[in-house]
Tab-separated table of C-alpha atoms in Angstrom:
chain	number	residue	atom	x	y	z
A	1	MET	CA	-11.728	-26.475	34.704
A	2	GLU	CA	-13.680	-28.216	32.019
A	3	THR	CA	-15.562	-27.267	29.175
A	4	THR	CA	-17.695	-28.018	26.301
A	5	GLN	CA	-20.370	-27.603	23.922
A	6	ILE	CA	-24.311	-28.014	24.914
A	7	ALA	CA	-27.312	-26.657	22.734
A	8	GLY	CA	-24.322	-24.553	20.490
A	9	HIS	CA	-23.333	-22.744	24.405
A	10	ARG	CA	-20.051	-22.916	25.238
A	11	VAL	CA	-20.749	-24.002	29.593
A	12	LEU	CA	-17.249	-24.258	32.250
A	13	LEU	CA	-17.867	-27.380	34.043
A	14	TRP	CA	-16.566	-26.686	37.603
A	15	PRO	CA	-14.979	-30.023	39.382
A	16	GLN	CA	-16.652	-32.198	41.562
A	17	ASP	CA	-13.769	-32.970	43.656
A	18	GLY	CA	-11.757	-29.551	46.149
A	19	GLN	CA	-13.198	-27.034	47.905
A	20	PRO	CA	-16.891	-25.985	49.278
A	21	LEU	CA	-18.181	-22.773	46.857
A	22	ALA	CA	-18.957	-20.768	50.334
A	23	SER	CA	-18.220	-17.428	49.668
A	24	GLY	CA	-18.553	-14.435	46.963
A	25	ARG	CA	-15.158	-14.171	47.199
A	26	ASP	CA	-15.192	-17.931	45.968
A	27	ALA	CA	-17.997	-17.278	42.845
A	28	SER	CA	-15.869	-13.999	42.189
A	29	ASP	CA	-13.059	-16.585	40.655
A	30	ILE	CA	-15.365	-18.496	39.453
A	31	ILE	CA	-16.285	-15.629	36.393
A	32	GLY	CA	-12.784	-15.621	35.974
A	33	ASP	CA	-12.108	-19.821	35.189
A	34	ALA	CA	-15.072	-18.791	33.323
A	35	PHE	CA	-14.805	-15.609	31.413
A	36	SER	CA	-11.160	-17.028	30.449
A	37	ALA	CA	-13.237	-19.804	28.870
A	38	GLN	CA	-15.414	-17.760	26.729
A	39	ALA	CA	-18.327	-19.396	28.638
A	40	GLN	CA	-21.345	-17.800	28.554
A	41	ILE	CA	-22.734	-21.432	30.824
A	42	VAL	CA	-21.542	-21.902	34.460
A	43	ALA	CA	-22.176	-25.728	36.157
A	44	ILE	CA	-21.872	-26.031	40.055
A	45	PRO	CA	-22.041	-29.595	41.096
A	46	ALA	CA	-24.415	-29.615	44.320
A	47	ALA	CA	-21.858	-31.411	46.998
A	48	ARG	CA	-19.068	-27.925	45.526
A	49	LEU	CA	-21.225	-25.897	46.824
A	50	SER	CA	-21.924	-24.710	51.352
A	51	PRO	CA	-23.956	-26.254	53.619
A	52	ASP	CA	-24.494	-22.283	53.921
A	53	PHE	CA	-26.041	-21.811	50.682
A	54	LEU	CA	-28.860	-23.873	50.586
A	55	ARG	CA	-29.415	-21.601	54.470
A	56	LEU	CA	-31.319	-19.278	52.445
A	57	SER	CA	-30.277	-16.986	55.855
A	58	THR	CA	-27.018	-16.874	55.490
A	59	GLY	CA	-26.908	-14.691	52.050
A	60	LEU	CA	-24.539	-16.514	50.683
A	61	ALA	CA	-26.916	-17.959	47.727
A	62	GLY	CA	-28.839	-14.607	47.477
A	63	GLU	CA	-24.742	-12.992	46.504
A	64	VAL	CA	-23.674	-15.669	44.988
A	65	LEU	CA	-25.826	-15.841	41.914
A	66	GLN	CA	-26.232	-12.853	41.810
A	67	LYS	CA	-22.689	-12.005	40.526
A	68	PHE	CA	-22.637	-14.859	38.215
A	69	VAL	CA	-26.273	-12.318	36.527
A	70	ASN	CA	-24.591	-9.442	37.104
A	71	TYR	CA	-21.663	-10.919	35.036
A	72	GLY	CA	-24.208	-11.846	32.116
A	73	LEU	CA	-24.007	-15.092	33.141
A	74	ARG	CA	-25.971	-18.325	33.909
A	75	VAL	CA	-25.384	-20.687	36.596
A	76	ALA	CA	-26.674	-24.225	37.075
A	77	ILE	CA	-26.140	-26.346	40.409
A	78	VAL	CA	-26.026	-29.225	39.404
A	79	GLY	CA	-26.779	-32.571	41.739
A	80	ASP	CA	-29.467	-33.108	44.649
A	81	VAL	CA	-30.901	-31.093	46.140
A	82	SER	CA	-34.135	-33.051	47.713
A	83	ALA	CA	-33.298	-32.945	51.452
A	84	ALA	CA	-32.233	-29.693	51.799
A	85	ALA	CA	-35.217	-28.131	49.442
A	86	ALA	CA	-37.678	-30.633	51.413
A	87	ALA	CA	-36.375	-29.536	55.099
A	88	SER	CA	-37.318	-25.710	53.800
A	89	ALA	CA	-40.173	-24.194	52.042
A	90	PRO	CA	-38.143	-21.110	50.861
A	91	LEU	CA	-35.657	-22.768	49.723
A	92	ARG	CA	-38.239	-24.814	47.713
A	93	ASP	CA	-39.570	-21.277	47.220
A	94	PHE	CA	-36.371	-20.130	45.123
A	95	ILE	CA	-35.914	-22.835	43.705
A	96	GLY	CA	-38.993	-23.599	41.820
A	97	GLU	CA	-38.633	-19.869	40.437
A	98	SER	CA	-35.076	-20.465	39.613
A	99	ASN	CA	-35.655	-23.000	37.267
A	100	ARG	CA	-38.345	-20.742	35.337
A	101	GLY	CA	-36.704	-18.674	34.884
A	102	ARG	CA	-33.463	-18.480	32.184
A	103	HIS	CA	-30.275	-16.957	34.610
A	104	VAL	CA	-29.719	-19.407	37.950
A	105	TRP	CA	-31.911	-22.675	37.474
A	106	PHE	CA	-30.768	-25.865	39.459
A	107	VAL	CA	-31.132	-29.226	37.842
A	108	PRO	CA	-30.049	-32.888	38.613
A	109	ASP	CA	-27.949	-34.022	36.226
A	110	LEU	CA	-26.072	-32.835	32.847
A	111	ALA	CA	-28.650	-34.156	31.156
A	112	ALA	CA	-31.099	-32.525	32.642
A	113	LEU	CA	-28.899	-29.511	32.379
A	114	GLU	CA	-28.782	-29.962	28.144
A	115	ALA	CA	-32.877	-30.175	28.460
A	116	LYS	CA	-32.469	-27.195	30.298
A	117	ILE	CA	-30.337	-24.807	28.005
A	118	ALA	CA	-31.954	-26.823	24.655
A	119	GLU	CA	-34.915	-24.251	26.427
A	120	ILE	CA	-33.201	-21.328	25.841
A	121	ALA	CA	-31.358	-21.468	22.977
Protein backbone atom coordinates (compact mmCIF):
# COMPACT_ATOMS: atom_id res chain seq x y z
CA MET A 1 0.00 0.00 0.00
CA GLU A 2 1.20 3.45 -0.87
CA THR A 3 0.30 6.61 1.00
CA THR A 4 0.66 10.24 0.01
CA GLN A 5 -0.15 13.66 1.41
CA ILE A 6 -2.73 15.72 -0.46
CA ALA A 7 -3.73 19.14 0.86
CA GLY A 8 -2.70 18.15 4.37
CA HIS A 9 -4.56 14.83 4.35
CA ARG A 10 -2.94 11.41 4.41
CA VAL A 11 -4.33 9.35 1.52
CA LEU A 12 -4.04 5.58 1.15
CA LEU A 13 -3.71 4.69 -2.53
CA TRP A 14 -5.09 1.19 -2.97
CA PRO A 15 -3.02 -0.59 -5.65
CA GLN A 16 -4.16 -0.76 -9.27
CA ASP A 17 -3.55 -4.50 -9.45
CA GLY A 18 -5.12 -7.24 -7.38
CA GLN A 19 -8.41 -8.87 -6.56
CA PRO A 20 -11.54 -6.78 -7.04
CA LEU A 21 -13.35 -5.08 -4.20
CA ALA A 22 -16.26 -7.51 -4.07
CA SER A 23 -17.57 -7.64 -0.49
CA GLY A 24 -17.98 -5.87 2.80
CA ARG A 25 -15.12 -8.01 4.09
CA ASP A 26 -12.85 -6.58 1.39
CA ALA A 27 -13.85 -3.09 2.53
CA SER A 28 -13.03 -4.01 6.14
CA ASP A 29 -9.56 -5.12 5.04
CA ILE A 30 -8.98 -1.80 3.26
CA ILE A 31 -10.21 0.09 6.32
CA GLY A 32 -7.71 -1.83 8.45
CA ASP A 33 -4.95 -0.88 6.02
CA ALA A 34 -6.06 2.76 6.17
CA PHE A 35 -5.95 2.79 9.97
CA SER A 36 -2.52 1.12 9.93
CA ALA A 37 -1.29 3.82 7.55
CA GLN A 38 -3.02 6.56 9.59
CA ALA A 39 -4.86 7.66 6.46
CA GLN A 40 -7.96 9.84 6.50
CA ILE A 41 -8.86 9.19 2.86
CA VAL A 42 -8.76 6.02 0.76
CA ALA A 43 -8.40 6.15 -3.04
CA ILE A 44 -9.71 3.01 -4.74
CA PRO A 45 -9.05 2.52 -8.45
CA ALA A 46 -12.29 2.06 -10.39
CA ALA A 47 -10.61 -0.85 -12.17
CA ARG A 48 -10.54 -2.75 -8.85
CA LEU A 49 -14.31 -2.61 -8.37
CA SER A 50 -16.34 -5.76 -8.79
CA PRO A 51 -18.91 -5.36 -11.60
CA ASP A 52 -21.58 -5.70 -8.88
CA PHE A 53 -20.32 -2.53 -7.22
CA LEU A 54 -21.66 -0.33 -10.02
CA ARG A 55 -24.99 -2.21 -10.16
CA LEU A 56 -26.72 -0.44 -7.31
CA SER A 57 -29.42 -3.10 -7.08
CA THR A 58 -26.83 -5.51 -5.60
CA GLY A 59 -26.37 -3.28 -2.55
CA LEU A 60 -22.59 -3.75 -2.68
CA ALA A 61 -21.75 -0.07 -3.21
CA GLY A 62 -23.98 0.98 -0.34
CA GLU A 63 -22.56 -1.64 2.00
CA VAL A 64 -18.95 -0.86 1.15
CA LEU A 65 -19.20 2.92 1.15
CA GLN A 66 -21.23 3.00 4.36
CA LYS A 67 -18.46 1.04 6.11
CA PHE A 68 -15.96 3.74 5.22
CA VAL A 69 -18.26 6.48 6.45
CA ASN A 70 -19.04 4.58 9.67
CA TYR A 71 -15.32 4.36 10.42
CA GLY A 72 -14.81 8.07 9.75
CA LEU A 73 -12.88 7.62 6.52
CA ARG A 74 -13.40 9.46 3.28
CA VAL A 75 -13.26 7.33 0.15
CA ALA A 76 -12.72 8.14 -3.50
CA ILE A 77 -13.34 5.89 -6.46
CA VAL A 78 -10.65 6.99 -8.91
CA GLY A 79 -11.09 6.24 -12.59
CA ASP A 80 -13.58 6.24 -15.41
CA VAL A 81 -17.03 4.99 -14.49
CA SER A 82 -18.76 7.01 -17.21
CA ALA A 83 -19.91 3.99 -19.25
CA ALA A 84 -21.64 2.45 -16.23
CA ALA A 85 -23.13 5.83 -15.28
CA ALA A 86 -24.41 6.40 -18.81
CA ALA A 87 -26.18 3.04 -18.69
CA SER A 88 -27.85 3.62 -15.32
CA ALA A 89 -29.77 6.72 -14.23
CA PRO A 90 -29.75 5.59 -10.57
CA LEU A 91 -25.96 5.17 -10.65
CA ARG A 92 -25.56 8.55 -12.35
CA ASP A 93 -27.70 10.14 -9.61
CA PHE A 94 -25.77 8.30 -6.89
CA ILE A 95 -22.46 9.55 -8.27
CA GLY A 96 -23.78 13.11 -8.49
CA GLU A 97 -25.06 13.04 -4.90
CA SER A 98 -21.84 11.49 -3.64
CA ASN A 99 -19.71 14.12 -5.34
CA ARG A 100 -21.71 16.91 -3.68
CA GLY A 101 -20.89 15.45 -0.27
CA ARG A 102 -17.77 15.41 1.86
CA HIS A 103 -17.18 11.68 2.37
CA VAL A 104 -17.58 9.71 -0.88
CA TRP A 105 -16.38 10.86 -4.30
CA PHE A 106 -16.11 9.49 -7.80
CA VAL A 107 -13.26 11.24 -9.62
CA PRO A 108 -11.60 10.55 -12.98
CA ASP A 109 -8.00 10.79 -11.75
CA LEU A 110 -5.72 11.77 -8.88
CA ALA A 111 -5.60 15.40 -10.02
CA ALA A 112 -9.38 15.61 -9.62
CA LEU A 113 -9.08 13.94 -6.21
CA GLU A 114 -6.53 16.56 -5.20
CA ALA A 115 -8.95 19.33 -6.23
CA LYS A 116 -11.76 17.67 -4.27
CA ILE A 117 -9.63 17.36 -1.15
CA ALA A 118 -8.54 20.99 -1.48
CA GLU A 119 -12.25 21.97 -1.39
CA ILE A 120 -12.72 20.38 2.04
CA ALA A 121 -9.39 21.51 3.53
